[in-house]
Structure formats: structure tokens, C-alpha cells
């Protein structure tokens, strides 16, 4: 059963904890690293996450610890960096020397609002070296995967050999992992789909219907593909499971936080109230700000991103925003 | 308000009747042609469809009649052919001379099981001349459109000028129409998405979850794009609203008949029972048979289409079919 892969997951949020289960199912030896001591203590004692993934048991084989318990990691280790984007640089500062030779897998989805960097770029900056770095993304609603439902994902790295090395540490019957080489497209797909998901939630919250929501998602896919291609990604990545696949899952599922943000806004709730009630990150909110600046820095039109920005940060009413998007003039598609 | 377009719709099913409302909203003069006398009488008297579109009122401005009431149509007329694919050739035989000079718009979605022709090809064959012919497709769940909810669609014709002429006869604030030139891609997208929608319904009916369903839809999109490109379509059409847009609406919505077929099969109902209870066409069923033969005639692998065929026509259990599709070996995406 064991693949003899040594996987260390930094970040014990819903996604990091789920990936601990994924790696365990693939036969890897797994350590899950919580930032706070009380978090690690709780998970060791109760064998479950204190907030997320209710009802999901964490087998004893997942060793839970804190940052301070981790030694310098050898090149045979696979280190999963599961820290949310807006805290990534700061959180990694404590790790610099310990990650100098390990193979790294970035699994965050978002764009840093300050630097407009993707997670893998933030990691390179934080660690001060390019290193052996890959990224994982796909249609991955954490609670379904934690519950053992089937899912698929892509691991991409500029170095195709590295992606191939990492796949077996996570691949199992219930979590199919594919190799890719377009890390830019993979990361931008995972980040930008959250912007579109907020809009799809708004359309659904307004009762616009399945036709209008599907058209909106299609235009969203075109917009994020254009931003991706202008950033150096391949358009075909956006047609794959880490692109349109993740977009569909996030836009369709009530399990998606970003989708729920859109629905809440359409119902007249304030962004503050929605985020407070969820008690969790909705990465699409800061990513919308970053994505708009990214599009502008590329000299591009991004009408959906712009409209989402106006709703989230400039008090544009949701119904006005969606109506304006749905009533663009008839042109060649 | 009036665009002075004269629109004649042949076929008073749910979609033909909905398009009568769409054309009326665009300011066209509209005649809706039912095949059977009793159908026309009912709709004239009650101003609603006898079976489909419950609660939807048909304004008096829509003139309802039968085949026999229609004269030879001039070149200024736009004739919408809204007859289901498997009956199209036969039904058009009575129209040959009357449609000799009108502009035609094909709106059926499917592939003829006998000839493997697309609707526009069937029309050309039936009428014995190439003619001025366009096709319309998009994410178009009829009941939402009939109720006035917003939707978008594409009219494609090899002759871009013709598509441009037809757009204003249907375009309105609530039904946005875009021009296209890839009629093959538009028609194959509209037909083949129903095969994938049956499978997406199966995955959902089995409780596979939103991640697995989204991955399945993504692979379905790749498969129908490959079949389309091998048939002469442009891949980019499948990334547009008549491709992935229609696919998302059909796979996500409980309003889709084909999606409901998949859910019913996953719950252990027989295909006969499901179709009997629905009392309506589920075009994806014959289209699956046609699509598999089409893929084979092109010398292509089409694993999802093949698996759907085995469930629908060869008694393969749904859970086996979906498990086999979800457990394909890990490869480059």
C-alpha cells in the first residue's frame, strides 16, 4: 500500500486537512502541520478538524504537529503548501531554511492583492530560490473529497519530471491526479474561477435562471482564458479539469464559499455579514481586486471582473451589475 | 417595435412555441404552425400549449394554424424549422415547394440515427436544394425563456450575411442573439451535449458529487469537441455559448429532459418507464446511438459516448458505467 512518499502538509485548514487524507489514501506517510499549538492539540486529541469538515475522522496515521516540530526537510520530502494566498508570504518566512531542498507543491488558489503574484511566485519570493516547485488544482470541493467521494486534479510543473514524481503521492482510486506542464494556466484558472463563481451566485440569487447562469459562466470562462493567455498560459489549460472543470464545480455547487458570497449579496446581505457568518475565507473577494489590477496591467478589458469589483468594493447594486452584463449588445460571438 | 420580419414557425412543440414568443418579443410578425388540426384549435382557443409550458400565455398576436393554412412562402419570410430530428425528413416532405425561396432557420438539436445527418443536412436533403439556411442553438431551456427569463443564443450560417439578417427577428432584451459562421460546430454542440447530459444525470443520481460531475462534464466537453473538429467544426465553437454554455445549462438543470433520463436510470428505473413518464422526447437517447456511429465512422475513440450507449442500449448497469469512466488511468491531461 505505501508508496514510501513522505508528505508534509503545511496548513491545517479545510484543504490542507483534506489533502492529508488524500495523501494517506494514496499510501503516503503524512504529517499535517498546524500553525497554532491549540489547533494541533485539538486535532490530535479529537482526530477531527475543530471547524471544517464536520464528521470527517482523521486516522491516527496522520501525524498532527506544529511548525516547531518540523526539522529541516530532505529532498525526498514532498511539502504541500496549503496556506491561504493573502498570508502565504508572511507564513513562509519562518520556513525558509527548512524548505531549502524539499520538493514543494503549492495548492492555494488566489492572487496576492499586494504583489499580483500567483501562489507559486509568492513561494519562490518567500524562499528566495526557484526550487523544485509544482502546483495542484482541479474541481476540488474539500468536503466531498474528505468524505471519500471521487474527484480529479492536475499537478503541473514546468519540469514535467517533477510533476510525474509527485503524482503517485496523491493519486488513488477516489482521487485521480493528472500531469500538466502549464503552471501559470493551472494557477490562474484556480484563482480566477472564484471571481466568476461570485457572479454566478449573484445570477442565481437573483433568479436569473439556468440559461442565463450558463451563458454568464461561458463568458466568464472566455474572460479568464484571455487573462490567462495574456499572462503566458495556454488556452487549452482553461478547457481542462483545472480550468472549466473547476469553474463548473465552483459555480454549480452550494458547497462553494465564493458562490455563496454571490447568493448572499443578491439577497441584499452585506459582504461583511456574509463573510462573518461563513467564518471562513472566500478567496474570490481579494482575488477580484487582484484580478482587476492584473487585467489592467495587461492592458485588457475584463468586463465581468470589473463588474464584480464594482459590486464588492464600490457599492454597485447586484441587480444593476448583472443586468448590465446580460444586456451587452448583440455582436459576433 | 415591429422589425417587419415575417416569421413562420413549423412545429408547435415546447421549443417552437417558445420561439414564437421570442420572435414576437423581438417585434416580428409570427405564425406558429401545428402539424395536427386539434393542436392548432386548442392553442387558438386556450392561448396556451396543451402539454408543455404550463402557465405561459400565448398572445393573440401569435397566429396559430396548421400546415394546410400556409401558402408558398416568399424570400422575405423567415421559416423556423422546429421539428424533432428523428421526424424531420418525413415531416418536411409536405413542404418542399412552399419553402423553395424562404430563408430557413433550423432549431432542432440532434443527429438522425439513420443517416447520421445534422438537422441542417436533413433539411437540405428533404428540400432537395442547399438554399438560404442558418441554425440557432444555445443554452435554451424552453420553459425559462417562455417565462421571460434572460437567455442568449447563436445563429450560425456559412453565409455570414444571412445570419446577420436573421438576428433582429429574434433578438430582444431578454433573448440576446449572436452571429456565428460555424454551423457544423453549432449543430454538433447542440446535439452531442445531450449525450453528456445523460451521463451527468447518472453521476448526480448516483451521488458522485459536484467534483466528479464537473470532471465528467469537462471530459465530455473534450470528447464532443474532438468529434466536432473531426467533422469539420472549429474547436472554438465548443468553448462558446452554443458549446460549453449549452452543455453547462443542460447538465446542471433539473429542467433538462436528458439530464432527468440519467437521474432516472441511476435510480434503477428502466428507460421505457422514464420516457413514458416524461411523455416527451429526450433527444439524447437516439443521439447517443447516432453519435457512437458517427465517432466510429470518423475512426475515433469516444469513451463517454460508448459508455452511454452501453447503458442505454446494452443493459450495462449505471454504476459500473460511471465507475469505469471515473477510474481511467492517470495520464497527462
XYZ file of C-alpha atoms in Angstrom:
666
model
C 0.000 0.000 0.000
C 2.681 2.509 1.000
C 4.237 4.439 -1.823
C 7.034 5.401 0.563
C 6.330 9.037 -0.171
C 6.931 11.342 2.764
C 4.357 14.149 2.598
C 4.412 17.159 4.928
C 1.390 19.447 4.688
C 1.868 22.992 5.941
C -1.515 24.445 6.814
C -4.296 22.545 8.602
C -7.296 24.367 7.126
C -10.074 22.508 5.336
C -7.988 21.966 2.204
C -4.706 21.059 3.903
C -6.510 18.594 6.156
C -8.340 17.099 3.172
C -5.063 16.693 1.291
C -3.657 14.858 4.316
C -6.460 12.325 3.845
C -5.833 12.250 0.073
C -2.118 11.534 0.545
C -2.855 8.889 3.175
C -5.285 7.136 0.800
C -2.527 7.159 -1.818
C -0.288 5.290 0.626
C 1.959 8.175 1.633
C 3.309 8.802 5.119
C 1.680 12.067 6.180
C 2.450 14.837 8.618
C -0.060 17.670 8.937
C 1.350 20.911 10.324
C -0.970 23.361 12.089
C 0.265 26.861 12.712
C -1.217 27.144 16.207
C -0.417 24.805 19.071
C -4.074 24.629 20.268
C -5.179 23.588 16.781
C -2.684 20.731 16.670
C -3.622 19.656 20.196
C -7.321 19.625 19.347
C -6.823 17.591 16.184
C -4.538 15.086 17.907
C -6.999 14.621 20.745
C -10.279 14.548 18.793
C -8.997 13.231 15.442
C -11.045 15.757 13.564
C -10.793 19.366 12.399
C -12.160 21.821 15.007
C -14.122 23.925 12.475
C -14.255 22.468 8.968
C -15.104 19.004 7.654
C -17.677 18.019 10.295
C -17.986 14.271 10.743
C -14.703 13.504 8.997
C -12.400 11.271 11.038
C -8.635 11.788 10.784
C -6.916 8.397 11.075
C -4.089 8.073 13.593
C -1.682 7.538 10.712
C -1.893 11.289 10.018
C 0.638 12.781 12.392
C -0.512 16.239 13.503
C 2.078 18.753 14.740
C 3.065 22.423 14.727
C 5.677 24.380 12.836
C 8.184 23.983 15.632
C 8.087 20.175 15.440
C 9.446 20.114 11.904
C 13.109 19.667 11.174
C 14.982 20.644 8.004
C 13.254 18.588 5.315
C 15.299 16.457 2.922
C 14.966 16.413 -0.862
C 12.927 13.215 -0.612
C 10.131 15.061 1.238
C 7.123 16.442 -0.587
C 5.933 19.606 1.133
C 2.387 20.729 0.409
C 1.930 24.448 0.973
C -1.720 24.840 1.951
C -1.755 28.379 3.314
C -4.275 30.909 2.020
C -2.781 33.267 -0.542
C -3.054 36.533 1.339
C -0.999 35.124 4.259
C 1.375 32.987 2.264
C 4.468 35.180 2.125
C 4.406 36.042 5.785
C 3.702 32.483 6.904
C 6.547 31.068 4.844
C 9.135 33.410 6.292
C 9.573 31.037 9.225
C 10.239 28.127 6.878
C 12.922 29.421 4.569
C 15.849 27.293 5.616
C 13.848 24.163 6.355
C 12.413 24.000 2.822
C 15.690 24.613 1.026
C 15.900 21.191 -0.593
C 12.398 19.617 -0.374
C 10.079 19.248 -3.355
C 7.200 21.738 -2.995
C 3.570 21.506 -4.051
C 1.518 24.698 -3.984
C -2.223 24.127 -3.521
C -3.552 27.627 -2.697
C -5.989 29.288 -5.110
C -5.800 33.045 -5.474
C -3.689 36.058 -6.420
C -1.857 38.189 -3.860
C -3.537 41.605 -3.755
C -0.310 43.431 -2.959
C 2.100 41.933 -5.493
C -0.358 40.366 -8.014
C 1.720 37.203 -7.721
C 0.380 33.682 -8.066
C 0.964 31.293 -5.116
C 3.965 29.635 -6.752
C 5.531 33.047 -7.364
C 4.926 34.035 -3.753
C 6.630 30.841 -2.619
C 9.649 31.462 -4.812
C 9.884 35.020 -3.490
C 9.441 33.948 0.128
C 12.017 31.166 -0.065
C 14.420 33.192 -2.136
C 15.085 30.440 -4.678
C 13.270 28.904 -7.653
C 13.490 25.330 -6.317
C 11.610 22.229 -7.299
C 8.063 23.531 -7.286
C 4.749 22.234 -8.677
C 1.104 23.251 -8.202
C -2.100 21.252 -7.803
C -5.576 22.387 -8.838
C -8.893 20.964 -10.021
C -12.603 20.727 -9.190
C -11.924 20.092 -5.510
C -14.708 20.956 -3.095
C -12.899 19.831 0.063
C -15.831 18.383 1.989
C -16.705 15.945 -0.813
C -13.114 14.727 -1.082
C -12.743 14.404 2.676
C -15.904 12.274 2.645
C -14.277 9.966 0.091
C -16.292 10.999 -2.966
C -14.427 10.736 -6.276
C -12.523 13.724 -7.651
C -9.748 14.530 -10.088
C -6.975 17.092 -10.116
C -3.913 18.188 -12.071
C -0.350 18.591 -10.824
C 1.555 20.943 -13.114
C 5.212 21.876 -13.098
C 7.487 23.489 -15.634
C 9.649 20.414 -15.006
C 7.420 17.579 -16.285
C 9.578 15.049 -14.449
C 8.789 16.687 -11.122
C 5.023 16.538 -11.753
C 5.420 12.855 -12.585
C 7.297 12.266 -9.309
C 4.578 13.928 -7.217
C 1.502 12.287 -8.791
C 1.791 8.887 -7.030
C 1.980 10.535 -3.595
C -1.623 11.716 -4.050
C -3.204 9.514 -6.715
C -5.741 6.866 -5.663
C -8.952 5.285 -6.918
C -11.000 8.131 -5.446
C -8.594 10.994 -6.290
C -7.282 10.805 -9.865
C -4.259 13.001 -10.491
C -3.144 14.031 -13.969
C 0.146 15.612 -15.003
C 0.424 19.000 -16.665
C 3.129 21.476 -17.590
C 1.206 24.784 -17.649
C 1.601 26.017 -14.078
C 0.547 29.563 -14.996
C -2.729 28.383 -16.532
C -3.376 25.959 -13.698
C -2.886 28.603 -11.006
C -4.781 31.375 -12.806
C -7.670 29.013 -13.555
C -7.903 28.102 -9.876
C -7.742 31.740 -8.792
C -9.915 33.485 -11.360
C -12.776 30.988 -11.369
C -13.655 32.281 -7.908
C -14.377 35.721 -9.373
C -16.772 34.148 -11.874
C -18.318 31.959 -9.160
C -19.293 35.037 -7.153
C -21.083 36.374 -10.253
C -22.767 33.037 -10.965
C -24.020 33.039 -7.383
C -25.392 36.555 -7.908
C -27.206 35.489 -11.102
C -28.717 32.506 -9.335
C -29.559 34.529 -6.244
C -31.474 36.960 -8.465
C -33.400 34.060 -10.037
C -31.960 34.725 -13.488
C -32.307 31.031 -14.335
C -30.101 28.237 -15.627
C -29.846 29.607 -19.179
C -28.555 33.000 -18.098
C -26.232 31.499 -15.499
C -24.741 29.109 -18.075
C -24.199 31.995 -20.535
C -22.589 34.014 -17.750
C -20.230 31.157 -16.845
C -19.308 30.751 -20.528
C -18.421 34.431 -20.827
C -16.537 34.141 -17.575
C -14.532 31.239 -18.973
C -13.676 33.319 -22.047
C -12.611 36.248 -19.867
C -10.352 34.238 -17.555
C -8.887 32.370 -20.536
C -7.971 35.716 -22.148
C -6.340 36.935 -18.925
C -4.500 33.624 -18.651
C -3.219 33.644 -22.213
C -2.042 37.249 -21.828
C -0.167 36.106 -18.708
C 1.636 33.325 -20.578
C -0.761 30.402 -20.017
C -2.027 28.013 -22.681
C -5.717 28.398 -23.638
C -6.105 24.617 -23.606
C -5.458 24.512 -19.847
C -8.664 26.502 -19.342
C -10.571 23.841 -21.307
C -9.345 21.148 -18.889
C -10.326 19.986 -15.417
C -8.279 22.677 -13.639
C -9.983 25.285 -15.841
C -13.580 24.763 -16.923
C -13.858 21.716 -14.628
C -13.078 23.711 -11.510
C -15.205 26.596 -12.811
C -18.257 24.345 -13.256
C -17.888 22.733 -9.831
C -17.463 26.086 -8.105
C -20.286 27.832 -9.970
C -22.744 24.972 -9.591
C -22.185 23.835 -6.061
C -23.813 25.183 -2.906
C -20.658 23.908 -1.186
C -18.586 26.678 -2.779
C -17.928 29.611 -0.477
C -17.480 32.075 -3.319
C -20.735 31.017 -4.904
C -22.438 31.547 -1.536
C -20.987 35.064 -1.348
C -22.740 35.888 -4.631
C -26.048 34.427 -3.492
C -25.866 36.354 -0.218
C -25.135 39.644 -1.987
C -28.058 39.040 -4.377
C -30.296 38.609 -1.335
C -29.247 42.014 -0.052
C -26.834 40.925 2.664
C -23.689 42.987 3.148
C -20.321 41.488 2.289
C -19.231 41.913 5.929
C -22.241 39.979 7.212
C -21.776 37.181 4.698
C -18.094 36.715 5.473
C -18.756 36.937 9.202
C -21.483 34.273 9.079
C -19.342 31.944 6.929
C -16.417 32.379 9.322
C -14.133 31.214 6.532
C -12.093 32.721 3.750
C -13.832 33.461 0.451
C -10.691 33.800 -1.645
C -12.664 35.214 -4.570
C -13.140 38.528 -2.765
C -9.476 39.623 -2.562
C -8.797 37.801 -5.839
C -11.348 40.049 -7.583
C -9.338 43.099 -6.550
C -6.098 41.471 -7.661
C -7.585 40.193 -10.933
C -8.836 43.613 -11.957
C -5.415 45.145 -11.366
C -3.818 42.238 -13.231
C -6.117 42.715 -16.234
C -5.406 46.452 -16.267
C -1.668 45.875 -16.006
C -2.014 43.650 -19.091
C -3.976 46.409 -20.871
C -7.060 44.178 -21.142
C -10.811 44.584 -20.968
C -12.299 42.334 -18.274
C -15.971 43.340 -18.046
C -17.090 40.615 -15.638
C -14.180 41.116 -13.256
C -14.759 44.860 -13.406
C -18.453 44.448 -12.597
C -17.695 42.093 -9.688
C -15.244 44.658 -8.361
C -17.871 47.382 -8.520
C -20.325 45.242 -6.531
C -17.813 44.054 -3.923
C -15.891 47.286 -3.367
C -17.802 50.179 -4.969
C -21.403 49.611 -3.792
C -22.893 48.870 -7.221
C -26.243 47.082 -6.641
C -26.158 43.416 -7.655
C -29.189 43.611 -9.945
C -27.716 46.558 -11.853
C -24.415 44.711 -12.229
C -25.977 41.522 -13.565
C -28.454 43.331 -15.831
C -25.637 45.348 -17.380
C -23.650 42.172 -18.021
C -26.626 40.340 -19.543
C -27.573 43.240 -21.820
C -24.368 43.761 -23.733
C -25.107 44.493 -27.395
C -25.514 41.715 -29.955
C -22.257 41.026 -31.724
C -20.367 38.199 -33.304
C -19.726 35.661 -30.568
C -41.449 47.975 -32.124
C -42.080 45.844 -35.198
C -38.986 44.763 -37.069
C -41.224 43.921 -40.038
C -39.816 40.427 -40.023
C -42.282 37.770 -41.068
C -41.542 34.608 -39.064
C -43.270 31.274 -39.716
C -42.533 28.549 -37.180
C -43.110 24.981 -38.314
C -43.627 22.791 -35.284
C -45.642 23.786 -32.206
C -43.800 21.737 -29.593
C -42.300 23.366 -26.496
C -39.373 24.849 -28.408
C -41.299 26.028 -31.479
C -43.916 27.646 -29.262
C -41.223 29.306 -27.161
C -39.534 30.657 -30.290
C -42.883 32.129 -31.345
C -42.810 34.139 -28.107
C -39.149 35.032 -28.687
C -39.845 36.327 -32.208
C -42.889 38.242 -31.011
C -40.831 39.924 -28.270
C -38.319 40.906 -30.959
C -41.130 42.665 -32.830
C -41.634 40.107 -35.584
C -44.988 39.100 -37.067
C -45.368 35.446 -36.077
C -47.269 32.467 -37.394
C -46.988 29.198 -35.451
C -47.786 26.080 -37.465
C -49.004 22.963 -35.653
C -48.997 19.677 -37.515
C -52.330 18.470 -36.153
C -55.621 20.358 -36.532
C -56.724 19.629 -32.912
C -53.470 21.082 -31.606
C -53.945 24.327 -33.520
C -57.597 24.540 -32.428
C -56.666 24.040 -28.780
C -53.945 26.675 -28.855
C -56.172 29.193 -30.653
C -58.979 28.669 -28.177
C -56.992 28.485 -24.926
C -53.987 30.624 -25.908
C -51.606 28.140 -24.349
C -49.813 24.940 -25.266
C -51.876 21.831 -24.404
C -48.969 19.902 -22.854
C -45.791 21.926 -22.426
C -45.103 25.368 -20.916
C -47.814 25.345 -18.241
C -48.951 28.828 -17.212
C -47.457 30.508 -20.279
C -49.940 32.706 -22.160
C -49.684 32.946 -25.949
C -50.638 36.490 -27.001
C -53.248 36.848 -29.742
C -50.577 38.343 -31.975
C -49.198 34.824 -32.466
C -51.323 33.410 -35.259
C -51.729 29.649 -34.794
C -52.555 27.478 -37.810
C -51.880 24.127 -39.463
C -49.724 23.062 -42.389
C -52.599 23.411 -44.787
C -53.131 27.085 -43.989
C -49.699 28.068 -45.256
C -49.152 29.322 -48.784
C -45.922 29.324 -50.771
C -43.620 31.482 -48.666
C -41.711 34.373 -50.244
C -37.997 35.053 -49.876
C -38.785 37.713 -47.274
C -40.167 35.076 -44.898
C -38.050 33.506 -42.186
C -39.121 29.921 -41.632
C -38.111 28.308 -38.348
C -37.963 24.527 -38.600
C -38.750 23.276 -35.104
C -39.428 19.607 -35.745
C -37.615 16.946 -33.730
C -34.710 15.416 -35.607
C -35.922 11.870 -35.967
C -39.116 13.067 -37.746
C -37.611 15.932 -39.668
C -37.143 14.439 -43.119
C -40.586 12.895 -43.245
C -42.331 15.985 -41.917
C -40.639 18.291 -44.403
C -41.691 16.227 -47.409
C -45.036 18.065 -47.417
C -43.299 21.442 -47.502
C -40.852 21.105 -50.360
C -42.356 23.508 -52.849
C -43.601 26.029 -50.299
C -40.138 26.565 -48.823
C -38.339 26.925 -52.142
C -37.392 30.569 -51.686
C -37.808 31.397 -47.954
C -34.900 31.879 -45.577
C -34.697 28.873 -43.233
C -33.618 28.613 -39.606
C -33.030 25.143 -38.194
C -33.501 24.901 -34.414
C -33.609 21.134 -33.773
C -30.876 19.525 -31.680
C -29.828 16.012 -32.566
C -28.379 13.680 -35.176
C -30.542 11.483 -37.392
C -29.967 7.851 -36.389
C -30.480 6.548 -39.911
C -28.334 8.914 -41.976
C -26.093 10.437 -39.236
C -27.016 13.821 -40.696
C -27.320 17.028 -38.719
C -30.678 18.875 -38.861
C -29.466 21.353 -41.488
C -28.254 18.480 -43.661
C -31.603 16.721 -43.289
C -33.347 19.916 -44.353
C -31.182 20.295 -47.446
C -31.817 16.653 -48.341
C -35.560 16.926 -47.743
C -35.949 20.118 -49.733
C -33.613 18.998 -52.468
C -31.647 22.255 -52.581
C -28.968 23.975 -50.479
C -30.961 27.182 -50.029
C -30.510 30.026 -47.605
C -30.169 28.117 -44.370
C -28.961 29.009 -40.861
C -29.146 27.256 -37.482
C -29.823 28.511 -33.959
C -28.525 26.968 -30.746
C -27.543 27.941 -27.208
C -28.306 27.320 -23.543
C -32.055 27.378 -24.107
C -34.193 25.582 -21.573
C -37.551 26.407 -23.162
C -39.625 26.893 -20.031
C -37.307 29.614 -18.686
C -37.369 31.510 -21.980
C -41.125 31.177 -22.322
C -41.414 32.654 -18.823
C -39.370 35.659 -19.964
C -36.124 34.868 -18.140
C -32.977 36.092 -19.906
C -31.118 33.812 -22.318
C -28.653 34.012 -25.164
C -28.219 32.060 -28.365
C -26.174 31.932 -31.559
C -27.413 31.975 -35.154
C -24.780 30.493 -37.436
C -24.711 30.261 -41.204
C -21.969 29.605 -43.715
C -23.223 32.851 -45.275
C -22.446 35.403 -42.531
C -24.765 37.903 -44.205
C -27.717 35.564 -43.769
C -27.022 35.120 -40.040
C -26.909 38.895 -39.728
C -30.277 39.205 -41.480
C -31.950 36.705 -39.151
C -30.629 38.006 -35.822
C -33.004 41.012 -35.479
C -36.072 38.826 -35.998
C -35.310 37.092 -32.688
C -33.067 39.424 -30.692
C -34.536 41.307 -27.716
C -33.511 42.468 -24.256
C -34.373 39.079 -22.786
C -33.073 36.919 -25.672
C -29.634 38.004 -26.884
C -28.689 36.584 -30.274
C -25.095 36.441 -31.514
C -23.880 35.727 -35.042
C -21.633 32.813 -35.929
C -20.326 31.097 -39.052
C -19.594 27.571 -37.782
C -22.888 25.797 -38.426
C -21.294 22.339 -38.050
C -19.923 23.165 -34.596
C -23.140 24.840 -33.531
C -25.294 21.873 -34.527
C -22.957 19.193 -33.177
C -22.599 21.084 -29.882
C -26.382 21.214 -29.532
C -26.766 17.532 -30.372
C -23.861 15.929 -28.543
C -24.250 17.813 -25.257
C -27.384 15.750 -24.673
C -25.290 12.569 -24.595
C -23.069 14.110 -21.920
C -26.098 15.435 -20.019
C -27.475 11.902 -19.650
C -24.145 10.870 -18.116
C -24.015 13.912 -15.832
C -27.510 13.000 -14.644
C -26.293 9.469 -13.939
C -23.314 10.752 -11.916
C -25.581 13.022 -9.898
C -28.211 10.315 -9.493
C -25.527 8.037 -8.044
C -24.491 10.775 -5.582
C -20.997 11.031 -7.078
C -20.854 14.702 -6.049
C -20.146 18.033 -7.671
C -16.408 17.435 -8.141
C -16.877 14.197 -10.056
C -19.768 15.594 -12.086
C -17.713 18.647 -13.078
C -14.786 16.435 -14.132
C -17.180 14.264 -16.114
C -18.664 17.291 -17.905
C -15.146 18.541 -18.691
C -14.174 15.224 -20.250
C -17.475 15.237 -22.089
C -16.688 18.664 -23.496
C -13.302 17.399 -24.686
C -14.923 14.367 -26.323
C -17.634 16.281 -28.190
C -15.087 18.916 -29.241
C -12.903 16.168 -30.744
C -15.875 14.687 -32.618
C -16.808 18.174 -33.809
C -13.337 19.058 -35.039
C -13.077 15.724 -36.860
C -16.407 16.597 -38.525
C -15.128 19.967 -39.758
C -16.159 22.238 -36.868
C -13.968 24.799 -35.141
C -12.854 23.918 -31.591
C -13.595 27.482 -30.504
C -17.324 26.998 -31.155
C -17.361 24.396 -28.376
C -15.881 26.983 -25.986
C -18.787 29.356 -26.709
C -22.384 29.635 -25.549
C -23.684 27.087 -28.103
C -20.982 24.670 -26.888
C -19.931 24.706 -23.259
C -22.751 27.157 -22.433
C -25.456 24.801 -23.602
C -23.591 21.868 -22.045
C -23.491 23.543 -18.615
C -27.180 24.538 -18.712
C -28.250 21.049 -19.778
C -26.036 19.196 -17.316
C -26.875 21.432 -14.362
C -30.559 21.975 -14.724
C -33.358 19.787 -13.423
C -35.364 21.275 -16.303
C -33.340 19.287 -18.836
C -35.067 16.145 -20.063
C -31.822 14.376 -20.929
C -30.384 15.100 -17.522
C -33.553 13.640 -15.981
C -33.112 10.480 -18.061
C -29.694 9.977 -16.451
C -31.008 10.558 -12.947
C -33.868 8.118 -13.528
C -31.527 5.423 -14.837
C -29.224 5.906 -11.825
C -32.233 5.335 -9.573
C -32.878 1.996 -11.246
C -35.818 2.992 -13.440
C -35.991 1.491 -16.919
C -35.521 3.725 -19.946
C -39.025 2.835 -21.136
C -40.573 3.905 -17.831
C -38.630 7.166 -17.735
C -39.578 8.155 -21.278
C -43.177 7.110 -20.707
C -43.480 9.198 -17.529
C -41.870 12.239 -19.170
C -44.200 11.921 -22.155
C -41.724 13.999 -24.157
C -38.778 13.453 -26.415
C -35.366 13.010 -24.809
C -33.309 13.650 -27.929
C -30.123 12.471 -26.218
C -31.268 8.859 -26.396
C -31.364 8.443 -30.192
C -28.496 10.938 -30.497
C -26.297 8.626 -28.387
C -26.800 5.863 -30.948
C -26.090 8.243 -33.817
C -23.081 9.824 -32.080
C -21.403 6.480 -31.478
C -21.784 5.521 -35.140
C -20.543 8.976 -36.141
C -17.438 8.651 -33.939
C -16.725 5.192 -35.334
C -17.186 6.380 -38.905
C -14.565 9.039 -38.120
C -12.254 6.365 -36.684
C -12.348 7.987 -33.232
C -12.350 6.858 -29.620
C -15.363 8.247 -27.765
C -15.318 6.547 -24.364
C -18.154 8.520 -22.771
C -20.473 8.136 -25.759
C -19.624 4.446 -25.877
C -20.390 4.001 -22.189
C -23.710 5.872 -22.513
C -24.588 3.602 -25.428
C -23.856 0.525 -23.342
C -26.153 1.761 -20.555
C -28.995 2.885 -22.833
C -28.977 0.017 -25.322
C -26.831 -2.835 -23.970
C -28.004 -3.175 -20.335
C -24.739 -2.094 -18.697
C -25.546 -1.101 -15.084
C -25.239 2.645 -14.465
C -22.879 2.323 -11.502
C -20.481 0.121 -13.471
C -20.546 2.576 -16.373
C -19.790 5.617 -14.235
C -17.169 3.834 -12.115
C -15.338 2.701 -15.242
C -15.365 6.257 -16.588
C -14.136 7.741 -13.309
C -11.335 5.203 -12.896
C -9.424 5.676 -16.126
C -5.678 5.511 -15.508
C -3.684 8.593 -14.585
C -2.156 10.201 -17.649
C -1.187 13.579 -18.950
C -4.367 15.627 -19.119
